[in-house]
Amino acid sequence: MTQSYDVIIIGAGIVGAMTARFLSKYDLNILWIEKEADIGMGTSSANSALVHAGYNALPGTNKALTNARAVEMWPQLSQQLGIPYQRTGDYVVAVSEADRATLEDLQARGQANGVPGMEIIDGEVMRQREPLIRPDTVAALWVPTGGMGDPFAATVAAAENAVMNGVELRLNTAFEDFIFNCSTITGVRTNQGDFHCRWSVNAAGLYADEIMHKAGVRPEFQIKPRRGEYVILDKAEFQLTQPTILFPTPTEKGKGILVTSTLHGNVIVGPNANFVDSKENKDVTQVGIQEIWSGGKKLVPAINRKHIIAQFAGLRATGNAPTPDSEIDYDQDFIIEIPEEVQGLVNLGGIESPGFTSAPAIALRVIELLENAGESLTEKPDWNPVRVPRPVFRHLSRDEQAALIAKDPAYGRIVCRCENVTEGEIRAEIHAPIPADTYDALKRRTWLGAGRCQGGFDMPRVVGILSEELGLTPEEVTKKGAGSPFLFRKTKDVEHDHLTVQELL
Amino acid sequence: MKHTYDVIVIGSGPGGLAAAIAAKEHGAEDVLIIERDIELGGILVQCIHNGFGLELFDEDMPGPTYVQHFIEKAKGHGVDTLMDTYVMEITPNRKVFAINKDQGYIELAARSLVLAMGCRERTRAQIMLPGSRPAGVYTAGTAQRFVNVEGRMPGERFVILGSGDIGMIMARRLTIEGAKVERVLEIMPYLTGLTRNYVQCLLDYGITLQKQRTIHRIIGNDRVEAIEAVSVDENWNPIPGTKEDIPCDTLLLSVGLIPENELSKKAGVLLDPVTNGPFVDDQFMTSVPGIFAAGNVVHVYDLVDWVTEAGYVAGEGAAKYAKAQKVSEGEAVPLEAGENIRYVVPHKINKDNLGEELIRLQMRAINPIEERVLVTVENQDGEVVAKKGEPYARPGEILSLAIKPKAFDAVQKAEKLTVHVRER
């Protein structure tokens, strides 16, 4: 037996999450599928965590339009969904007259995109504002609307709000094919069975090309995964003078290697940009780390290798450059469309930077596309746009911490000692509307194991809590879903070939 | 529970226990140990192998037996304990803020404070280990906890990176539990742990150690599937043509320990960038008066017996400070690392402290010397104040030397003391 939905959203990254959240406002029966064990495990799990001001994209592109619109949305969204967001402003730093000219181009582009308040400041002023900046800085573009977000928290918050409002989320459910009736898509075939629908939304990130090809759309479009590597610095050891975002002057290769504060309190350095052959290749490499380190060191000479506590890599879902068959430069823009070749598909593709920033505006565009296609969307009277965040122990005052422990003693036990994550927070996430049931899911939500000891202390304890709360054996607890267990068996639980003393001797 | 203690000790490992016991024995009345775990003993609870107590008791004990001796002694002395309690912050004037499930937020004051938080393991990130991030990469101590405390096997087929002691001890432990240890790799040209562990844990079990060889890449997306090993030259550059994929499901890291001083920093305690622990005097008092440090929080020891001994010294100092019997405000003679010495602890000797008890110096060599060596403590004019012969000097094994009271006159007169280790 198959089930029938109004809309099926494919992919649970930030774009899928925002689409699900904004669509949940309407009287629609929505299924949301994700191949992984948790939401936000792809590109949304590893990026620069920035809410870009919007001066990079070419005016008039989807990137420019959604970015500008989304920057306006983020303050309210942050309030409604309890997503950390801080508008710190950002700087693009010039070290030569040629760089200064690029800053002027960027400023003009930003103005065309509607970015307010930009200003080119002297090197001297830049050095006053951030004394750690490289001493030969000649000028900087100051952009007050740049800011920091938290892609993990944002994906969880939007997803939770969607689920609260009736969206059905199915994890571990991999898209296999579309079901057609003539040229109309009437459903989705998955490894968990068939699901029928009137509309499908392709929000599959790195795999968006494969999915649109199954619909017969844009066969020339290919995602060329472009890896960005990062290092994270110990927050107790290194901070910028105040939380800010520092970019070098961009080149034709991209925005370059930045040094930025994050809302988790750590400074991060990265990313580089290298094409890789696999959509799962999130390796960090020696060469890559050297590349970003020398880039970061140029911008902020005071950074010290001794303070690196973690490295990670993420993949950008970059579209391909023009091919002999197609003039379209998919590297330049997002695909946001209802294609003409088939009916019943909203197609999103090539959502690389500024994808995290743009996600809420992309969601609004999806709604507009559906309306333009004749879908009459009626708002649900009981839609609740508010999702209340759960307490983060380390962000509370002493009095608030004491009150929280009095209410629930589990908040009185620190499980992750570097990031001060409590047992209460872990248990709350395991029982959240979208349960965190793997170690990495808990890490993304609570930041446990992300500190200087990288889980050395908390891991056995967290495996214990997961096993207890989920009724699993410790061997069934995983790092990130099927195939990633921590433990194999009990000790002593093995058949030895018993050797005789003679044999041993 | 009281609010003000003579001495509060943070951590109940061998250093903390010894400090609490010594504080009691030297006249501190109210002594409290704060422990974040649910039982006393620190890391020794999971160290079920033998080798403890040889120096202090002339007896070979497993870790839990060794530490139980001190747990009982501390209890017998009436040391208070606060278990399952996490210290959030300490201040330079020795206020302690902690939390636990039963009492919530706790604020305490101490006349003197002993830091005994121990150390943590270096991670794959700190040695910049490239590759993917699957399940199955553990520090050796975390794996040790899984096996010895939780009774669970974190893998079946292991590669161990680093010839540190915990890694070698785990190689034997896992083999006994029926797992296969494919290889122990060491990037340095020499062993970084104790020779006796190499013999008893690797040689006796037929486990291969390869020196000047490291990991080039971790392979596997969900769980470790293999590691790519490579040989390196003296500058750690990979040597072409030496790559090998070693199939395995687990990688253990035994690549060093770092004193755990995040709390110390909050109290303004100054740290030595070489040891990553506080600068201390001969009584293990840090740069903040009244705050002492005991054991691996100061520098990483190789034998627990020496941690206990250091804990005793720190506890005595803390008790004396608490009772204001003796506050060393006099002149101090600095101790410096000389030829082939990476560091010396303590960093200085307070001349006021020179009494009847010997002062033990602990040093690490920079380069191995595989023949008889002489460790000397020399004054500013190169005159030898104390010396000791050793059969060899190895970076993996701490050099220890006691300055005996008969040399205290020379220490009194010295402007500075420098420690060297040279071939004889």
Short mmCIF file of N, CA and C in Angstrom, two decimals, chain A residues 359-486:
data_model
loop_
_atom_site.label_atom_id
_atom_site.label_comp_id
_atom_site.label_asym_id
_atom_site.label_seq_id
_atom_site.Cartn_x
_atom_site.Cartn_y
_atom_site.Cartn_z
N ALA A 359 18.85 30.18 2.39
CA ALA A 359 17.85 29.11 2.54
C ALA A 359 16.43 29.60 2.84
N PRO A 360 16.24 30.52 3.81
CA PRO A 360 14.85 30.92 4.07
C PRO A 360 14.21 31.63 2.87
N ALA A 361 15.01 32.38 2.11
CA ALA A 361 14.46 33.06 0.94
C ALA A 361 14.19 32.07 -0.19
N ILE A 362 15.03 31.04 -0.29
CA ILE A 362 14.77 29.99 -1.28
C ILE A 362 13.43 29.33 -0.95
N ALA A 363 13.18 29.12 0.34
CA ALA A 363 11.90 28.52 0.75
C ALA A 363 10.73 29.39 0.31
N LEU A 364 10.86 30.70 0.47
CA LEU A 364 9.78 31.59 0.03
C LEU A 364 9.60 31.50 -1.48
N ARG A 365 10.71 31.38 -2.21
CA ARG A 365 10.61 31.25 -3.67
C ARG A 365 9.89 29.97 -4.07
N VAL A 366 10.12 28.91 -3.31
CA VAL A 366 9.42 27.65 -3.59
C VAL A 366 7.91 27.87 -3.46
N ILE A 367 7.53 28.59 -2.42
CA ILE A 367 6.10 28.86 -2.21
C ILE A 367 5.54 29.68 -3.36
N GLU A 368 6.29 30.70 -3.78
CA GLU A 368 5.83 31.54 -4.90
C GLU A 368 5.71 30.73 -6.18
N LEU A 369 6.69 29.85 -6.40
CA LEU A 369 6.63 29.01 -7.61
C LEU A 369 5.38 28.14 -7.59
N LEU A 370 5.07 27.56 -6.43
CA LEU A 370 3.88 26.71 -6.33
C LEU A 370 2.62 27.52 -6.59
N GLU A 371 2.58 28.72 -6.02
CA GLU A 371 1.40 29.58 -6.23
C GLU A 371 1.26 29.95 -7.70
N ASN A 372 2.40 30.30 -8.34
CA ASN A 372 2.37 30.66 -9.75
C ASN A 372 1.93 29.49 -10.62
N ALA A 373 2.20 28.27 -10.12
CA ALA A 373 1.81 27.08 -10.88
C ALA A 373 0.35 26.73 -10.64
N GLY A 374 -0.37 27.59 -9.90
CA GLY A 374 -1.80 27.39 -9.72
C GLY A 374 -2.18 26.67 -8.46
N GLU A 375 -1.20 26.38 -7.62
CA GLU A 375 -1.49 25.72 -6.34
C GLU A 375 -2.14 26.75 -5.41
N SER A 376 -3.34 26.44 -4.92
CA SER A 376 -3.96 27.41 -4.02
C SER A 376 -3.60 27.02 -2.59
N LEU A 377 -2.75 27.83 -2.00
CA LEU A 377 -2.24 27.51 -0.66
C LEU A 377 -3.09 28.25 0.37
N THR A 378 -3.66 27.49 1.29
CA THR A 378 -4.42 28.13 2.37
C THR A 378 -3.65 27.98 3.67
N GLU A 379 -3.59 29.08 4.40
CA GLU A 379 -2.84 29.04 5.66
C GLU A 379 -3.63 28.26 6.71
N LYS A 380 -2.86 27.49 7.51
CA LYS A 380 -3.50 26.76 8.60
C LYS A 380 -3.75 27.73 9.75
N PRO A 381 -4.95 27.71 10.33
CA PRO A 381 -5.21 28.65 11.43
C PRO A 381 -4.33 28.38 12.65
N ASP A 382 -3.91 27.15 12.81
CA ASP A 382 -3.18 26.81 14.03
C ASP A 382 -1.66 26.73 13.80
N TRP A 383 -1.19 27.27 12.69
CA TRP A 383 0.27 27.23 12.44
C TRP A 383 1.01 27.99 13.53
N ASN A 384 2.02 27.37 14.10
CA ASN A 384 2.80 28.03 15.15
C ASN A 384 4.20 28.31 14.63
N PRO A 385 4.50 29.57 14.41
CA PRO A 385 5.82 29.90 13.85
C PRO A 385 6.95 29.87 14.88
N VAL A 386 6.57 29.64 16.14
CA VAL A 386 7.57 29.76 17.20
C VAL A 386 8.05 28.39 17.66
N ARG A 387 9.36 28.26 17.76
CA ARG A 387 9.96 27.06 18.33
C ARG A 387 10.89 27.55 19.43
N VAL A 388 10.63 27.06 20.65
CA VAL A 388 11.41 27.54 21.79
C VAL A 388 12.67 26.69 21.92
N PRO A 389 13.84 27.33 21.95
CA PRO A 389 15.07 26.53 22.05
C PRO A 389 15.21 25.92 23.45
N ARG A 390 15.94 24.83 23.52
CA ARG A 390 16.19 24.19 24.81
C ARG A 390 17.40 24.87 25.47
N PRO A 391 17.45 24.80 26.81
CA PRO A 391 18.52 25.53 27.50
C PRO A 391 19.93 25.04 27.11
N VAL A 392 20.83 25.98 26.97
CA VAL A 392 22.25 25.67 26.74
C VAL A 392 22.98 26.08 28.01
N PHE A 393 23.37 25.09 28.80
CA PHE A 393 23.87 25.33 30.15
C PHE A 393 24.99 26.36 30.18
N ARG A 394 25.95 26.24 29.25
CA ARG A 394 27.14 27.10 29.33
C ARG A 394 26.83 28.56 29.03
N HIS A 395 25.67 28.82 28.44
CA HIS A 395 25.31 30.20 28.14
C HIS A 395 24.52 30.86 29.26
N LEU A 396 24.23 30.12 30.31
CA LEU A 396 23.39 30.67 31.38
C LEU A 396 24.23 31.32 32.47
N SER A 397 23.60 32.22 33.21
CA SER A 397 24.27 32.82 34.37
C SER A 397 24.28 31.80 35.51
N ARG A 398 25.07 32.07 36.53
CA ARG A 398 25.13 31.15 37.67
C ARG A 398 23.75 30.91 38.27
N ASP A 399 22.97 31.98 38.43
CA ASP A 399 21.64 31.83 39.02
C ASP A 399 20.75 30.97 38.14
N GLU A 400 20.83 31.22 36.83
CA GLU A 400 20.01 30.42 35.91
C GLU A 400 20.44 28.96 35.93
N GLN A 401 21.76 28.74 36.02
CA GLN A 401 22.25 27.36 36.08
C GLN A 401 21.74 26.68 37.34
N ALA A 402 21.81 27.40 38.47
CA ALA A 402 21.33 26.82 39.73
C ALA A 402 19.85 26.49 39.64
N ALA A 403 19.07 27.38 39.05
CA ALA A 403 17.63 27.16 38.93
C ALA A 403 17.34 25.94 38.04
N LEU A 404 18.13 25.80 36.98
CA LEU A 404 17.92 24.69 36.05
C LEU A 404 18.24 23.35 36.74
N ILE A 405 19.32 23.33 37.53
CA ILE A 405 19.68 22.08 38.23
C ILE A 405 18.61 21.75 39.27
N ALA A 406 18.09 22.79 39.93
CA ALA A 406 17.04 22.55 40.93
C ALA A 406 15.82 21.92 40.26
N LYS A 407 15.53 22.35 39.05
CA LYS A 407 14.36 21.82 38.33
C LYS A 407 14.62 20.41 37.82
N ASP A 408 15.83 20.20 37.28
CA ASP A 408 16.18 18.89 36.73
C ASP A 408 17.65 18.61 37.05
N PRO A 409 17.87 17.73 38.05
CA PRO A 409 19.25 17.49 38.51
C PRO A 409 20.20 17.01 37.41
N ALA A 410 19.67 16.49 36.32
CA ALA A 410 20.55 16.02 35.24
C ALA A 410 21.40 17.16 34.68
N TYR A 411 20.95 18.40 34.87
CA TYR A 411 21.76 19.54 34.42
C TYR A 411 22.92 19.82 35.37
N GLY A 412 22.98 19.08 36.48
CA GLY A 412 24.07 19.26 37.44
C GLY A 412 25.25 18.34 37.18
N ARG A 413 25.17 17.57 36.09
CA ARG A 413 26.32 16.72 35.77
C ARG A 413 26.89 17.10 34.41
N ILE A 414 28.17 17.50 34.43
CA ILE A 414 28.87 17.84 33.19
C ILE A 414 29.36 16.54 32.54
N VAL A 415 28.98 16.34 31.31
CA VAL A 415 29.41 15.14 30.58
C VAL A 415 30.57 15.47 29.64
N CYS A 416 30.48 16.64 29.00
CA CYS A 416 31.58 17.09 28.13
C CYS A 416 32.26 18.24 28.85
N ARG A 417 33.49 17.96 29.32
CA ARG A 417 34.10 18.93 30.23
C ARG A 417 34.71 20.12 29.49
N CYS A 418 35.08 19.95 28.23
CA CYS A 418 35.66 21.10 27.52
C CYS A 418 34.59 22.13 27.16
N GLU A 419 33.42 21.65 26.75
CA GLU A 419 32.36 22.56 26.32
C GLU A 419 31.28 22.71 27.39
N ASN A 420 31.47 22.08 28.56
CA ASN A 420 30.51 22.15 29.65
C ASN A 420 29.09 21.78 29.21
N VAL A 421 28.97 20.65 28.54
CA VAL A 421 27.65 20.15 28.15
C VAL A 421 27.18 19.19 29.23
N THR A 422 25.93 19.38 29.66
CA THR A 422 25.41 18.59 30.78
C THR A 422 24.61 17.39 30.30
N GLU A 423 24.46 16.45 31.23
CA GLU A 423 23.63 15.28 30.96
C GLU A 423 22.19 15.70 30.64
N GLY A 424 21.73 16.76 31.28
CA GLY A 424 20.37 17.24 31.03
C GLY A 424 20.17 17.65 29.58
N GLU A 425 21.15 18.37 29.03
CA GLU A 425 21.04 18.79 27.63
C GLU A 425 21.02 17.59 26.69
N ILE A 426 21.85 16.60 27.02
CA ILE A 426 21.94 15.41 26.16
C ILE A 426 20.62 14.65 26.19
N ARG A 427 20.09 14.45 27.38
CA ARG A 427 18.82 13.73 27.48
C ARG A 427 17.70 14.51 26.78
N ALA A 428 17.73 15.82 26.91
CA ALA A 428 16.69 16.64 26.26
C ALA A 428 16.76 16.48 24.74
N GLU A 429 17.95 16.42 24.19
CA GLU A 429 18.07 16.28 22.72
C GLU A 429 17.66 14.89 22.26
N ILE A 430 17.92 13.89 23.10
CA ILE A 430 17.53 12.53 22.71
C ILE A 430 16.00 12.44 22.66
N HIS A 431 15.32 13.25 23.46
CA HIS A 431 13.86 13.19 23.49
C HIS A 431 13.20 14.40 22.82
N ALA A 432 13.95 15.09 21.98
CA ALA A 432 13.43 16.27 21.28
C ALA A 432 12.46 15.83 20.19
N PRO A 433 11.70 16.80 19.63
CA PRO A 433 10.76 16.43 18.55
C PRO A 433 11.42 15.64 17.42
N ILE A 434 12.67 16.00 17.07
CA ILE A 434 13.43 15.15 16.15
C ILE A 434 14.55 14.55 17.00
N PRO A 435 14.37 13.31 17.45
CA PRO A 435 15.31 12.77 18.43
C PRO A 435 16.74 12.68 17.89
N ALA A 436 17.69 13.10 18.70
CA ALA A 436 19.10 12.92 18.34
C ALA A 436 19.48 11.54 18.83
N ASP A 437 19.68 10.60 17.92
CA ASP A 437 19.91 9.23 18.37
C ASP A 437 21.27 8.67 17.95
N THR A 438 22.19 9.57 17.54
CA THR A 438 23.57 9.15 17.30
C THR A 438 24.49 10.15 18.02
N TYR A 439 25.76 9.75 18.15
CA TYR A 439 26.72 10.63 18.81
C TYR A 439 26.88 11.94 18.05
N ASP A 440 27.05 11.83 16.72
CA ASP A 440 27.25 13.06 15.94
C ASP A 440 26.02 13.96 15.96
N ALA A 441 24.83 13.36 16.01
CA ALA A 441 23.60 14.17 16.10
C ALA A 441 23.62 14.97 17.40
N LEU A 442 24.06 14.35 18.47
CA LEU A 442 24.17 15.06 19.74
C LEU A 442 25.25 16.12 19.68
N LYS A 443 26.35 15.79 18.99
CA LYS A 443 27.45 16.74 18.87
C LYS A 443 26.99 18.00 18.14
N ARG A 444 26.28 17.81 17.03
CA ARG A 444 25.83 18.98 16.27
C ARG A 444 24.85 19.83 17.08
N ARG A 445 24.06 19.18 17.93
CA ARG A 445 23.04 19.92 18.68
C ARG A 445 23.56 20.54 19.96
N THR A 446 24.48 19.86 20.64
CA THR A 446 24.92 20.37 21.96
C THR A 446 26.34 20.88 21.96
N TRP A 447 27.11 20.53 20.92
CA TRP A 447 28.52 20.88 20.82
C TRP A 447 29.38 20.00 21.73
N LEU A 448 28.83 18.90 22.24
CA LEU A 448 29.67 18.01 23.04
C LEU A 448 30.73 17.38 22.14
N GLY A 449 31.88 17.11 22.70
CA GLY A 449 32.94 16.47 21.93
C GLY A 449 33.61 17.37 20.92
N ALA A 450 33.20 18.65 20.88
CA ALA A 450 33.77 19.56 19.88
C ALA A 450 34.92 20.38 20.45
N GLY A 451 35.25 20.14 21.70
CA GLY A 451 36.28 20.97 22.34
C GLY A 451 37.67 20.38 22.21
N ARG A 452 38.56 20.82 23.09
CA ARG A 452 39.97 20.48 22.90
C ARG A 452 40.26 19.00 23.09
N CYS A 453 39.45 18.27 23.86
CA CYS A 453 39.76 16.84 24.01
C CYS A 453 39.04 15.99 22.97
N GLN A 454 38.19 16.63 22.14
CA GLN A 454 37.57 15.95 21.00
C GLN A 454 36.87 14.65 21.39
N GLY A 455 36.14 14.71 22.50
CA GLY A 455 35.31 13.57 22.87
C GLY A 455 36.00 12.51 23.69
N GLY A 456 37.29 12.67 23.95
CA GLY A 456 38.03 11.66 24.69
C GLY A 456 37.39 11.35 26.04
N PHE A 457 36.89 12.38 26.69
CA PHE A 457 36.28 12.20 28.00
C PHE A 457 34.82 11.78 27.89
N ASP A 458 34.07 12.46 27.02
CA ASP A 458 32.62 12.25 27.05
C ASP A 458 32.16 10.99 26.33
N MET A 459 32.95 10.51 25.36
CA MET A 459 32.44 9.47 24.45
C MET A 459 31.89 8.24 25.17
N PRO A 460 32.66 7.62 26.09
CA PRO A 460 32.08 6.45 26.76
C PRO A 460 30.82 6.80 27.54
N ARG A 461 30.78 7.99 28.10
CA ARG A 461 29.62 8.39 28.88
C ARG A 461 28.41 8.64 27.99
N VAL A 462 28.64 9.26 26.83
CA VAL A 462 27.53 9.54 25.92
C VAL A 462 26.99 8.24 25.33
N VAL A 463 27.89 7.32 25.01
CA VAL A 463 27.44 6.01 24.51
C VAL A 463 26.53 5.38 25.56
N GLY A 464 26.92 5.50 26.82
CA GLY A 464 26.10 4.96 27.91
C GLY A 464 24.73 5.61 27.98
N ILE A 465 24.68 6.93 27.87
CA ILE A 465 23.40 7.64 27.97
C ILE A 465 22.51 7.28 26.78
N LEU A 466 23.10 7.25 25.58
CA LEU A 466 22.31 6.90 24.39
C LEU A 466 21.72 5.49 24.54
N SER A 467 22.55 4.59 25.03
CA SER A 467 22.10 3.21 25.16
C SER A 467 20.96 3.13 26.18
N GLU A 468 21.12 3.86 27.27
CA GLU A 468 20.10 3.85 28.32
C GLU A 468 18.78 4.48 27.83
N GLU A 469 18.89 5.64 27.23
CA GLU A 469 17.67 6.37 26.85
C GLU A 469 16.94 5.72 25.68
N LEU A 470 17.69 5.08 24.78
CA LEU A 470 17.07 4.52 23.58
C LEU A 470 16.78 3.03 23.73
N GLY A 471 17.17 2.46 24.88
CA GLY A 471 16.96 1.04 25.07
C GLY A 471 17.77 0.18 24.12
N LEU A 472 18.97 0.66 23.77
CA LEU A 472 19.86 -0.09 22.88
C LEU A 472 20.97 -0.73 23.70
N THR A 473 21.59 -1.76 23.15
CA THR A 473 22.84 -2.23 23.76
C THR A 473 23.92 -1.22 23.36
N PRO A 474 24.99 -1.11 24.14
CA PRO A 474 26.06 -0.18 23.76
C PRO A 474 26.59 -0.45 22.36
N GLU A 475 26.56 -1.72 21.94
CA GLU A 475 27.06 -2.07 20.61
C GLU A 475 26.16 -1.50 19.51
N GLU A 476 24.90 -1.22 19.85
CA GLU A 476 23.97 -0.70 18.83
C GLU A 476 24.05 0.82 18.69
N VAL A 477 24.75 1.47 19.61
CA VAL A 477 24.87 2.93 19.53
C VAL A 477 25.88 3.26 18.42
N THR A 478 25.56 4.27 17.60
CA THR A 478 26.46 4.59 16.48
C THR A 478 26.93 6.03 16.54
N LYS A 479 27.98 6.28 15.75
CA LYS A 479 28.50 7.64 15.62
C LYS A 479 27.60 8.45 14.70
N LYS A 480 27.24 7.85 13.56
CA LYS A 480 26.43 8.61 12.61
C LYS A 480 25.48 7.74 11.79
N GLY A 481 24.95 6.70 12.42
CA GLY A 481 23.99 5.84 11.74
C GLY A 481 24.58 4.50 11.37
N ALA A 482 23.82 3.74 10.57
CA ALA A 482 24.19 2.36 10.25
C ALA A 482 25.64 2.26 9.80
N GLY A 483 26.34 1.25 10.29
CA GLY A 483 27.71 1.02 9.86
C GLY A 483 28.75 1.78 10.65
N SER A 484 28.33 2.56 11.64
CA SER A 484 29.33 3.34 12.39
C SER A 484 29.24 3.10 13.89
N PRO A 485 29.27 1.80 14.31
CA PRO A 485 29.21 1.54 15.75
C PRO A 485 30.50 1.94 16.44
N PHE A 486 30.40 2.18 17.74
CA PHE A 486 31.60 2.45 18.55
C PHE A 486 32.20 1.15 19.07
#
